[in-house]
Coordinates of C-alpha atoms and ligand atoms in Angstrom, one line a residue:
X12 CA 0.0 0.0 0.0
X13 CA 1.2 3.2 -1.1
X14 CA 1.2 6.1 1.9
X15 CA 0.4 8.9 0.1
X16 CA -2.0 10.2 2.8
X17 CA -0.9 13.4 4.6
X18 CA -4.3 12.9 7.2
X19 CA -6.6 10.3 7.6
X20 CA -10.1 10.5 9.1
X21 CA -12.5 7.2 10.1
X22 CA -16.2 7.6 10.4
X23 CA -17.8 9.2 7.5
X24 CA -21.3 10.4 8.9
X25 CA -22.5 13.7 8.3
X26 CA -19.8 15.3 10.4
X27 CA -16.4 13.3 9.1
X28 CA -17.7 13.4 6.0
X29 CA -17.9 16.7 4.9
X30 CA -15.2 17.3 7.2
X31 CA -13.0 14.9 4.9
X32 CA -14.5 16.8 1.5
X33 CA -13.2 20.5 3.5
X34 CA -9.5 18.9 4.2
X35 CA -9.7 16.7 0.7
X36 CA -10.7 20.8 -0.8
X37 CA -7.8 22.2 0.7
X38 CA -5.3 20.1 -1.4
X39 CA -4.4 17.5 1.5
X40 CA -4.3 13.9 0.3
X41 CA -6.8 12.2 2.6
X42 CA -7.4 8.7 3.5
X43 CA -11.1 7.9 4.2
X44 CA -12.6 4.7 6.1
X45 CA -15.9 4.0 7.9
X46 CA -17.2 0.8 10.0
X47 CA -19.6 0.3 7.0
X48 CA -17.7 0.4 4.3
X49 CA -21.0 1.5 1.9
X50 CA -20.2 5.0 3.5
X51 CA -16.5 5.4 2.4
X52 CA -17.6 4.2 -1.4
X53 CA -20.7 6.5 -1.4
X54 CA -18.4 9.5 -0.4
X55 CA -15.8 8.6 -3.1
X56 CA -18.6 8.4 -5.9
X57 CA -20.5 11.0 -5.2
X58 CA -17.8 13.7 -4.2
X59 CA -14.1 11.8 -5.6
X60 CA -13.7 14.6 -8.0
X61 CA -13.2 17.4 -5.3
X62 CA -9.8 16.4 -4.2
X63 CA -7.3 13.6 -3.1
X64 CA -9.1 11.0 -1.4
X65 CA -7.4 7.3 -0.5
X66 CA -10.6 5.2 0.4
X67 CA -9.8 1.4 2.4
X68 CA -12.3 -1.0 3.2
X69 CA -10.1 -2.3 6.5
X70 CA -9.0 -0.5 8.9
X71 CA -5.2 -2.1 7.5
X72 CA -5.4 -0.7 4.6
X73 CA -6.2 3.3 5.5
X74 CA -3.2 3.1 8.3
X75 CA -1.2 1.8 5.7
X76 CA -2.0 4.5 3.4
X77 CA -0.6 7.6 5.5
X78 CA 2.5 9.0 5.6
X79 CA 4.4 8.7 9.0
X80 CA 4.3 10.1 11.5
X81 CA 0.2 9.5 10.9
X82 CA -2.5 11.9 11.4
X83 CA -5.9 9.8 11.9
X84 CA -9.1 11.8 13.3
X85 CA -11.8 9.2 14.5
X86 CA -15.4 11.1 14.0
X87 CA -17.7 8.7 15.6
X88 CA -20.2 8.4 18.1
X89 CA -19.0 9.7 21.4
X90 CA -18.6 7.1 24.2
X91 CA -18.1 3.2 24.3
X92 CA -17.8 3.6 20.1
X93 CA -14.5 6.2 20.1
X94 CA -12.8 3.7 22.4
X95 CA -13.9 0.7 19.9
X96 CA -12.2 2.6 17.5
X97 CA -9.2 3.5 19.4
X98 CA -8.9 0.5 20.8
X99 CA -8.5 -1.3 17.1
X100 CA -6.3 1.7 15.7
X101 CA -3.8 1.3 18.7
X102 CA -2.0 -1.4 17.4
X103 CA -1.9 -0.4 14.1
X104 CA 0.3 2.7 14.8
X105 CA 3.9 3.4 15.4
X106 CA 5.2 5.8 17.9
X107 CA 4.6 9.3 17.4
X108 CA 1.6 9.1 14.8
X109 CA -1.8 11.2 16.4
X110 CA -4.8 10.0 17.4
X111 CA -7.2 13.0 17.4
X112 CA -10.9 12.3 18.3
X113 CA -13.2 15.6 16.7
X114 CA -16.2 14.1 18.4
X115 CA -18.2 15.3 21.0
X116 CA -16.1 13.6 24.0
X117 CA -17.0 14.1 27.6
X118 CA -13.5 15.6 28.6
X119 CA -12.7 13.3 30.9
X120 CA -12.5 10.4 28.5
X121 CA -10.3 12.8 26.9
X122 CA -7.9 12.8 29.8
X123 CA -8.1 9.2 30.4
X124 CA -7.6 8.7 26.4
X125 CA -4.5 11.0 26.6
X126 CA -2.8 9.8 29.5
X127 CA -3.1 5.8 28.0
X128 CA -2.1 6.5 24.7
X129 CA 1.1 8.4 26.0
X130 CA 2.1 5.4 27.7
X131 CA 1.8 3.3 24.1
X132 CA 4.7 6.7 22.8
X133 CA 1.4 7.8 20.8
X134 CA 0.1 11.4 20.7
X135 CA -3.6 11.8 21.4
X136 CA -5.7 15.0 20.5
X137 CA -9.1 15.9 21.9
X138 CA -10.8 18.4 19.3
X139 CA -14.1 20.3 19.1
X140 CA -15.3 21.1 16.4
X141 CA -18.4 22.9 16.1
X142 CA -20.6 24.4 13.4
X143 CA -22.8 21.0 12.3
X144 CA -22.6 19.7 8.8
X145 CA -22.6 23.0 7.0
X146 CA -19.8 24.3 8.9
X147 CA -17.6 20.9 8.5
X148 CA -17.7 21.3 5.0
X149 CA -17.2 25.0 4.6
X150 CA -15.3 26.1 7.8
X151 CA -15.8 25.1 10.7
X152 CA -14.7 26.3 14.3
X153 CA -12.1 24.4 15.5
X154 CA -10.9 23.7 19.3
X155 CA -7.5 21.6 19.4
X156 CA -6.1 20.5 22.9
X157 CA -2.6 18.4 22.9
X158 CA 0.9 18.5 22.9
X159 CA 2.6 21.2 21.1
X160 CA 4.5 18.7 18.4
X161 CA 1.2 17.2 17.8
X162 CA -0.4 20.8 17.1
X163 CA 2.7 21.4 15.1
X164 CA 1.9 19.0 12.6
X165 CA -1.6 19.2 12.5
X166 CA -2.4 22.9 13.1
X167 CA -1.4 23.9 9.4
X168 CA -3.8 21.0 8.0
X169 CA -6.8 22.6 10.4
X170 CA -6.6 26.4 10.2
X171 CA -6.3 25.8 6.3
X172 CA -9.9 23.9 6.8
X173 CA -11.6 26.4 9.9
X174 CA -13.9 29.5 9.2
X175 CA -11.6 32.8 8.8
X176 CA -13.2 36.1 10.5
X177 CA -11.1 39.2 9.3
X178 CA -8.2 36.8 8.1
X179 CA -7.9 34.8 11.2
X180 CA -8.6 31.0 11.6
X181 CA -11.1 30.2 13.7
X182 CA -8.8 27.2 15.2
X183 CA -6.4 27.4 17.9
X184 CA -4.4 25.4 20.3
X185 CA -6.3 26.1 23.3
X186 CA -4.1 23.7 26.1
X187 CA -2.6 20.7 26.4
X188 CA -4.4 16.9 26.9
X189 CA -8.4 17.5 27.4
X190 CA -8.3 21.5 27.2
X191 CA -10.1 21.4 23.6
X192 CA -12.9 19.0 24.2
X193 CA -13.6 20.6 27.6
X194 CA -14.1 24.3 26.0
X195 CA -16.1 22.2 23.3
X196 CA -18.2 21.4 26.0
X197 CA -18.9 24.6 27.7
X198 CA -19.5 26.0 23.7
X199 CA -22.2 23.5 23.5
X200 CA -23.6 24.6 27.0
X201 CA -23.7 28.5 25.9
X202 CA -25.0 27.4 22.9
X203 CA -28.3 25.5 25.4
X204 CA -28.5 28.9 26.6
X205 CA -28.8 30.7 23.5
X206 CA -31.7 28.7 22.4
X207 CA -33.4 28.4 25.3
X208 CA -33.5 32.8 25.5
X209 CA -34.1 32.4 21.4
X210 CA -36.8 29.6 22.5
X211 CA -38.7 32.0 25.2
X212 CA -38.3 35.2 23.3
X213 CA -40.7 33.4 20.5
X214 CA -42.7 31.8 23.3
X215 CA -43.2 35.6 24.5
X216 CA -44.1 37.3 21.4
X217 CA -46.3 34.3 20.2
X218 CA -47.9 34.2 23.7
X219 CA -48.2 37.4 24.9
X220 CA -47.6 39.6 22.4
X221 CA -50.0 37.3 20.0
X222 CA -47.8 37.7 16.8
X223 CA -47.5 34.7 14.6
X224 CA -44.5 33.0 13.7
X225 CA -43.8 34.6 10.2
X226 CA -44.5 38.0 11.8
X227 CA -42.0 36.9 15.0
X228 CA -39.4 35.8 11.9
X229 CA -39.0 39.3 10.4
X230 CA -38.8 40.5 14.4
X231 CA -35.3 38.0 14.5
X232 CA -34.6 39.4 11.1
X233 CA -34.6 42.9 12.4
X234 CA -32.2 42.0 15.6
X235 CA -29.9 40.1 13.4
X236 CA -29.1 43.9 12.3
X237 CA -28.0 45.0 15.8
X238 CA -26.4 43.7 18.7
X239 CA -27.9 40.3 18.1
X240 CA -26.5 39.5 15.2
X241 CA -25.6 36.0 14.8
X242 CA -26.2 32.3 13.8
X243 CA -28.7 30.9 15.5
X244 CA -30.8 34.5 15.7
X245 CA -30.7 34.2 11.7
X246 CA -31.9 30.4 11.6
X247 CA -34.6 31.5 14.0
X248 CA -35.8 33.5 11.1
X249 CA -35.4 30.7 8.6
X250 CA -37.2 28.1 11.2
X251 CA -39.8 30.5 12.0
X252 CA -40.8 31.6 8.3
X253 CA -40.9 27.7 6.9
X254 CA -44.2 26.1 6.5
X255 CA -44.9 22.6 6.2
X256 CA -45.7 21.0 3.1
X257 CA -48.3 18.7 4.7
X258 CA -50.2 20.4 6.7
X259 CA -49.7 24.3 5.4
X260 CA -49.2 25.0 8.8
X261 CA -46.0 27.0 10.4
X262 CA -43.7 24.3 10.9
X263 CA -42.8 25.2 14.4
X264 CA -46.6 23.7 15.2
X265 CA -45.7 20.5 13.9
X266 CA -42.8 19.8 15.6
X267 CA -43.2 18.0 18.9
X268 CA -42.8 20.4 21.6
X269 CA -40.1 17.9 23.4
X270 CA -36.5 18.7 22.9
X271 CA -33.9 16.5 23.0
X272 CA -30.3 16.5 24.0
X273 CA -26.9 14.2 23.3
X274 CA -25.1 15.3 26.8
X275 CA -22.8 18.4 26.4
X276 CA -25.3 20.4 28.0
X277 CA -25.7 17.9 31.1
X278 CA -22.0 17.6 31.7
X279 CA -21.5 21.2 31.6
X280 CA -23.8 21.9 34.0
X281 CA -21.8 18.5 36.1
X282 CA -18.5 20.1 35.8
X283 CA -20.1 23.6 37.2
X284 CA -21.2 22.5 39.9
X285 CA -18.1 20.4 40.7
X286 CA -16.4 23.9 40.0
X287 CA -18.7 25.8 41.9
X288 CA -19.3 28.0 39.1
X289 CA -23.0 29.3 38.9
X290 CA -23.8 28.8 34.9
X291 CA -27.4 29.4 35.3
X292 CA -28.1 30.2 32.1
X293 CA -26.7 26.7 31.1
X294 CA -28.7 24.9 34.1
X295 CA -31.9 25.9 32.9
X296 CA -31.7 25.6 29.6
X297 CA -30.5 21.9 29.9
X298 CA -33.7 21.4 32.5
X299 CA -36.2 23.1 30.2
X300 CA -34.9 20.5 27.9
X301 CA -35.7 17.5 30.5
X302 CA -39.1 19.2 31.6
X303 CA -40.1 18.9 28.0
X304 CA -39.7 15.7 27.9
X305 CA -41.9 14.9 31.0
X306 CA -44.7 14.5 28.5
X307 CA -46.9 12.3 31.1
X308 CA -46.4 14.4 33.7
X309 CA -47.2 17.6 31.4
X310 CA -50.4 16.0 30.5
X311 CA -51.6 15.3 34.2
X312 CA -50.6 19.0 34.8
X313 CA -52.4 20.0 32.3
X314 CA -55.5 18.6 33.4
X315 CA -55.6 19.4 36.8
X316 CA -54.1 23.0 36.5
X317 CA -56.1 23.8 33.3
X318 CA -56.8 27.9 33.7
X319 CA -54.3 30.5 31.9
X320 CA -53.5 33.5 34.6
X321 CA -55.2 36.2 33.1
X322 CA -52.2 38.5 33.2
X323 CA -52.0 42.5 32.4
X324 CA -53.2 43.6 29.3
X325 CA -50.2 44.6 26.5
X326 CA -50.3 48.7 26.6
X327 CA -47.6 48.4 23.6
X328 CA -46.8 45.4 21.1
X329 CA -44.1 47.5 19.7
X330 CA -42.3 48.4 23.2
X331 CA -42.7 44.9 24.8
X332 CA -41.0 43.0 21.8
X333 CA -38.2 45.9 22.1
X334 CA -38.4 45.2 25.8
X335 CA -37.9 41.3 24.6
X336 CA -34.8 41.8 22.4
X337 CA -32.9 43.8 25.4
X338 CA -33.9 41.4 28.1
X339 CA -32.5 38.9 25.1
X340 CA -29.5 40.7 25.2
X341 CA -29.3 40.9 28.6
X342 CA -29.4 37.5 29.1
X343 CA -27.4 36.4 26.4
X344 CA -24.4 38.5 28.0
X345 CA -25.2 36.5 31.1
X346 CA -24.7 33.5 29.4
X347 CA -21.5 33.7 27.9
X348 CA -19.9 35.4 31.0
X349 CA -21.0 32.2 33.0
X350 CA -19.7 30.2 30.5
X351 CA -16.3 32.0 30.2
X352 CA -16.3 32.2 34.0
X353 CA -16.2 28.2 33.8
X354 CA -13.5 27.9 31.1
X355 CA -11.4 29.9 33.8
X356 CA -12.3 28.3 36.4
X357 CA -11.6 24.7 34.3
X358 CA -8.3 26.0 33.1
X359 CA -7.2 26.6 36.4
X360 CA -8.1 23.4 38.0
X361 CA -6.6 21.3 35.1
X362 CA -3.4 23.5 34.5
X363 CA -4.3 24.0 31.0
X364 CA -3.7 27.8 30.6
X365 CA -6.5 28.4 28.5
X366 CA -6.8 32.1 27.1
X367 CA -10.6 33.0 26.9
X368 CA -9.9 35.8 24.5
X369 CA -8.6 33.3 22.0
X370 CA -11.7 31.5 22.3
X371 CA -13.9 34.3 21.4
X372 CA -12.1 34.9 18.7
X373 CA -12.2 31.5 16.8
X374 CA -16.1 31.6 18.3
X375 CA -16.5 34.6 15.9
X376 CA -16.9 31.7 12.9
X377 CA -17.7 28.4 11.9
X378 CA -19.6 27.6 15.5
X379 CA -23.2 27.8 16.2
X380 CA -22.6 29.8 18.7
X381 CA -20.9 32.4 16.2
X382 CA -21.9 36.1 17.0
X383 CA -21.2 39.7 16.3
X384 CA -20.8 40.4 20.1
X385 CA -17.8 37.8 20.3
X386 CA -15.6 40.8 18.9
X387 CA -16.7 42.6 22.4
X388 CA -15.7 39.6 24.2
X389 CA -12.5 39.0 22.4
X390 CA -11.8 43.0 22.7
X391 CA -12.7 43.1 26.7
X392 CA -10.2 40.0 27.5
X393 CA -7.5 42.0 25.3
X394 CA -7.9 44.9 27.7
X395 CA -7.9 42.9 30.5
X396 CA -6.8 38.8 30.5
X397 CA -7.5 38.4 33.9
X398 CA -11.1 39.7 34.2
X399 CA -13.1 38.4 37.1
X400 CA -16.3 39.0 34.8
X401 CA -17.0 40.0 31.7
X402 CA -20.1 41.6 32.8
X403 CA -18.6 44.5 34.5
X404 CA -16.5 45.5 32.0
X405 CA -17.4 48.8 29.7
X406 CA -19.5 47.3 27.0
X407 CA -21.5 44.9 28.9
X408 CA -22.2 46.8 31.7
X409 CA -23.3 49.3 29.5
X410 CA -26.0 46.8 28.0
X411 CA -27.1 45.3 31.0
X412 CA -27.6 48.5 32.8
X413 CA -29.4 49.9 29.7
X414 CA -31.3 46.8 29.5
X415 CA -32.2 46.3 33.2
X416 CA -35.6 47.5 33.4
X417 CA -36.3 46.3 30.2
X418 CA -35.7 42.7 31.5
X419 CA -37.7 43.0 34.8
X420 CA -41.0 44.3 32.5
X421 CA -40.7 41.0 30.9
X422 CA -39.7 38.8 33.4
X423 CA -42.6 40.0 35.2
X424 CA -44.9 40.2 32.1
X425 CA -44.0 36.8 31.8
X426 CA -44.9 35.5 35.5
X427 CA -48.1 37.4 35.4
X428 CA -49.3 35.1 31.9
X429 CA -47.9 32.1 33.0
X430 CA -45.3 32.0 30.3
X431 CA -42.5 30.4 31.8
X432 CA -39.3 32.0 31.1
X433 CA -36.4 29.7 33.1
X434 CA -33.2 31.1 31.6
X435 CA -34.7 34.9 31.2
X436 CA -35.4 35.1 34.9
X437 CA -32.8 33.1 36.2
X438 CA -30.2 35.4 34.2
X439 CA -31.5 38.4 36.1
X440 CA -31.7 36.5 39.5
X441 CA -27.9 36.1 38.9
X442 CA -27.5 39.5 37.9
X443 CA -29.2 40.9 40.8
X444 CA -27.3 38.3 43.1
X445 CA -24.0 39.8 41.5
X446 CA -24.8 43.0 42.4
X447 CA -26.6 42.8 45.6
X448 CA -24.3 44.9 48.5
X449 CA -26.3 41.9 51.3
X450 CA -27.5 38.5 50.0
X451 CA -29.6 36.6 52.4
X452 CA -26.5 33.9 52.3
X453 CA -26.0 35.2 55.8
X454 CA -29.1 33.6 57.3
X455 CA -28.0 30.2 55.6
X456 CA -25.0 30.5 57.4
X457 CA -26.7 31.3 60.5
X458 CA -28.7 28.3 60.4
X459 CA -26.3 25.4 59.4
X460 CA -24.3 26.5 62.3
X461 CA -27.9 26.1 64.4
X462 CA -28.4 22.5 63.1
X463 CA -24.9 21.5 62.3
X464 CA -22.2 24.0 63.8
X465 CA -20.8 24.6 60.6
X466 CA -20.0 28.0 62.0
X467 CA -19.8 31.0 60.1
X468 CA -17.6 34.3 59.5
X469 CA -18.6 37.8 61.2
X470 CA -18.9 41.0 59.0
X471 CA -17.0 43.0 62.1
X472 CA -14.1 40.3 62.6
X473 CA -11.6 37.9 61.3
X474 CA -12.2 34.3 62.5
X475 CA -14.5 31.4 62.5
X476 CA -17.0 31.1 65.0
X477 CA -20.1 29.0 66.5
X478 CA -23.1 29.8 68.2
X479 CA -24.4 27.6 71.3
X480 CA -27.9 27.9 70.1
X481 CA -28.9 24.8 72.5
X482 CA -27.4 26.6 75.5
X483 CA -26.8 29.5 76.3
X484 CA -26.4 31.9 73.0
X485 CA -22.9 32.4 74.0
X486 CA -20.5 32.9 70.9
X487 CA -16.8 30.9 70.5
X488 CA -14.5 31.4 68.2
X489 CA -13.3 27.4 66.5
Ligands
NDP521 N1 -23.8 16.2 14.1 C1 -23.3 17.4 14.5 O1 -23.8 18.5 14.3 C2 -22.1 17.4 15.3 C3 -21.5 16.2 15.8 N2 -20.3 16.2 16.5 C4 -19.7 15.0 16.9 O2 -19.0 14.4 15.9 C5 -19.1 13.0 16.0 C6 -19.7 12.4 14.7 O3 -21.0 12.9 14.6 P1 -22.0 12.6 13.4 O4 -21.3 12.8 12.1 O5 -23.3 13.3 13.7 O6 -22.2 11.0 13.5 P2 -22.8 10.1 14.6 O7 -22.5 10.6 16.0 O8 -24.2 9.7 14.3 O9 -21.9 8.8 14.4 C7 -22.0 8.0 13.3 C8 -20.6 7.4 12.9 O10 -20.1 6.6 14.0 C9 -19.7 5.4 13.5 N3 -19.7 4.4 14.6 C10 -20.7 4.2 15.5 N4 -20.4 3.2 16.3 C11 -19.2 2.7 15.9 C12 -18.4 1.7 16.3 N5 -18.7 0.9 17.4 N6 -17.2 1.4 15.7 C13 -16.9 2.2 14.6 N7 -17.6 3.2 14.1 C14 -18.8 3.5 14.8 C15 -20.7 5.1 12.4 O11 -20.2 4.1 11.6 P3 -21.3 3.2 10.7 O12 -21.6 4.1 9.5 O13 -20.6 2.0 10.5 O14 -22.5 3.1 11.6 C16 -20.7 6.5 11.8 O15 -19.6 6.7 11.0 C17 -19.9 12.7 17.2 O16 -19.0 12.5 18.3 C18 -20.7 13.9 17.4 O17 -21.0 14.1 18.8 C19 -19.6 17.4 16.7 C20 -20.1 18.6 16.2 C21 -21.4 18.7 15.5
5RP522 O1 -21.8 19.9 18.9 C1 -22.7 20.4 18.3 C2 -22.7 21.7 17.7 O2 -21.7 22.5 18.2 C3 -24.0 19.5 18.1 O3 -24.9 20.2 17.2 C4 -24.5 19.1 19.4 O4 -24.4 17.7 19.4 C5 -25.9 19.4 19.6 O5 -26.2 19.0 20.9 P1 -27.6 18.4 21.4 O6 -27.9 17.2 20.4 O7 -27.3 17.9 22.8 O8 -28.5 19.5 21.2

């Protein structure tokens, strides 16, 4: 077997396949296989002519046919099926070649992968990739953790395939072992966010402000030219204005109402709380997600709790959906500091030196999560890398403060119809916690030291102390 290959990618579904076309565009000789081989011959005969491609039925032949040190990117099915894979590869390989996996890994596996695969002399890469099928084939947004000698083969193969904003890659090195697929993670947990405030904004103006869903599409049109503007606000739009063949209906009322998720979500919301880092946003988009899929219990509620809350009458369609775009906004900026907030917090625990302004910056393409207001972010961690939020820096606290009141009219517009807005409210519960002089933490102190002397810290005095609240009140200091 010839090896001609410069890169060589297994599992051909929609992701590693266009992925493959975008690297086999780019003028890299690629090798191609998949478990079922009818994929690897289907890609060849349908898209052979756009580039270099090497296909192999066994797994034999496509190691055979890459050049050494080997580049092989598995894109399967995350879990027990990216170990089958590895787990076959491994003794394939001679020291030095690359592993990478691009699929959705839970970052841990990543570590684990990493650590085993070192031990064999083989380098192993954990890579996000984000931006679905379209962006795999036309740039997508690439997040590469690993060694450096690894990155120093690959990295020219991947920025010549990511999404370029302003003439800049939107791939980067972001850290050593699991750093990539653990920022992939907390991407696809901003991105929960995002369409949960995307999902209630339409649930809002449908709702309350009675508009139907073409009219609520040209709303989203009209933020996509402002502060908005981004990737998932302009599919909204497209989503929103599509009827269905069948019925004629929009087609957002034929789809069922339950909304389903892979993990990403659920594990960022894990690691946060194993972090300690409040991502709200995150949390209650990924249990909206779960309540929809309570179907039985949604029915039984439905029965028994069966009137709407009257609620105030609109005074203004026009003000409340501007009201809806800022508390949007508002929220939106909530988001993304809570999930930059956990990148830090992640970097520092693993050691991985992660630099969120890089992040923004190859967020600004190729990802779903891609946005006009990414520049800000990217801009605000220039000014300052060490930032203990990004919400207090110029440009955000500009918008939140400007959007502020805006929010609480609909958070409260929303309570008063019965509309329920998880990841709106809970945004401006953490805003208000943020910037609350006295939170009420105090009294929770005060009683687990009643119950469980877990003493507490005074305002007035350095120390740890414990009241004894079954005697007699006196105070010690432990
Ligand atoms: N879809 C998306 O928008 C995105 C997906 N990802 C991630 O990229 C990866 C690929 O996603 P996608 O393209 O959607 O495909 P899927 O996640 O649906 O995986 C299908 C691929 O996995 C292969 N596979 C499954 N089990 C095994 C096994 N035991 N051994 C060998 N191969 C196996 C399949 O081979 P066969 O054809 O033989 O069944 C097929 O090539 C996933 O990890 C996903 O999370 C990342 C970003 C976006
Ligand atoms: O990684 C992605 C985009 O970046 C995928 O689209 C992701 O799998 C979607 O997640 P879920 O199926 O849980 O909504």
């Amino acid at each position: 077997m010839d090896a001609r290959a410069t890169i060589g990618l297994t599992g051909l579904a929609v992701m590693g396949r266009n992925l493959a076309r975008n690297i086999a565009r780019h003028g890299h000789t690629i090798a191609v296989h998949n478990r079922t081989t009818a994929k690897m011959t289907a890609l060849l005969d349908e898209f052979g002519d756009e580039g270099d491609f090497v296909g192999s039925e066994s797994l034999e032949d496509f190691v055979a046919s890459i050049q050494q040190p080997r580049a092989i990117v598995i894109m399967v099915k995350a879990g027990e099926p990216t170990d089958a894979v590895i787990d076959a590869l491994v003794p394939l390989l001679d020291e030095g070649d690359i592993v990478v996996d691009g699929g959705n890994a839970h970052f841990t596996d990543t570590l684990r992968r990493e650590q085993a695969l070192k031990e064999k002399g083989l380098h192993f890469v954990g890579m996000g990739v984000s931006g679905g099928e379209e962006g795999a084939l036309n740039g997508p947004s690439i997040m590469v953790g690993g060694s450096d000698d690894a990155y120093e083969k690959l990295g020219p193969i991947l920025e010549s395939i990511a999404a370029e904003v302003d003439g800049t890659p939107c791939c980067a090195h972001v850290g050593p072992d699991a750093a990539g697929h653990f920022v992939k993670m907390v991407h696809n947990g901003i991105e929960y966010a995002d369409m949960q405030l995307i999902a209630e904004s339409y649930d809002l103006l449908r709702s309350v402000a009675g508009l139907e869903p073409a009219e609520i599409a040209q709303v989203f049109r009209e933020w996509n030219d402002g502060d908005l503007e981004s990737f998932l606000i302009e599919t909204t739009a497209v989503v929103l204005d599509h009827t269905d063949a069948i019925t004629g209906k929009p087609f957002v009322d034929v789809v069922k109402d339950v909304a389903e998720q892979k993990g990403t979500g659920r594990w960022t919301v894990q690691n946060a709380l194993d972090l300690g880092v409040p991502v709200t946003g995150i949390a209650e988009a990924t249990f909206a997600r779960s309540l929809s899929g309570h179907t039985e219990q949604r029915a039984a509620a439905r029965k028994v709790f069966d009137t709407e809350p009257e609620g105030a009458p609109l005074d203004d369609r026009d003000a409340f959906v501007d009201d809806v775009r800022a508390a949007l906004y508002a929220s939106k900026v909530v988001a993304y500091a809570q999930g930059f907030d956990q990148i830090a917090a992640g970097s520092d625990e693993h050691g991985w030196g992660v630099d969120p302004g890089a992040m923004a910056t190859i967020w600004r393409g190729g990802c779903i999560i891609r946005a006009q207001f990414l520049d800000r972010i990217k801009e605000a961690y220039a000014d300052e890398p060490d930032l203990t939020t990004l919400l207090t820096t110029p440009y955000f606290a500009n918008a939140v403060t400007e959007g502020a009141d805006a929010w609480r009219r609909v958070v409260a517009t929303a309570v008063g119809a019965g509309v329920p807005t998880p990841a709106f409210s809970s945004s401006l519960a953490y805003f208000d916690g943020l910037r609350r002089e006295h939170l009420p933490a105090a009294l929770i102190q005060a009683l687990r030291d009643n119950f469980g002397a877990h003493t507490y810290a005074r305002v007035d005095r350095d120390g740890t102390f414990h009241t004894a609240w079954a005697g007699d009140l006196s105070e010690v200091e432990s």
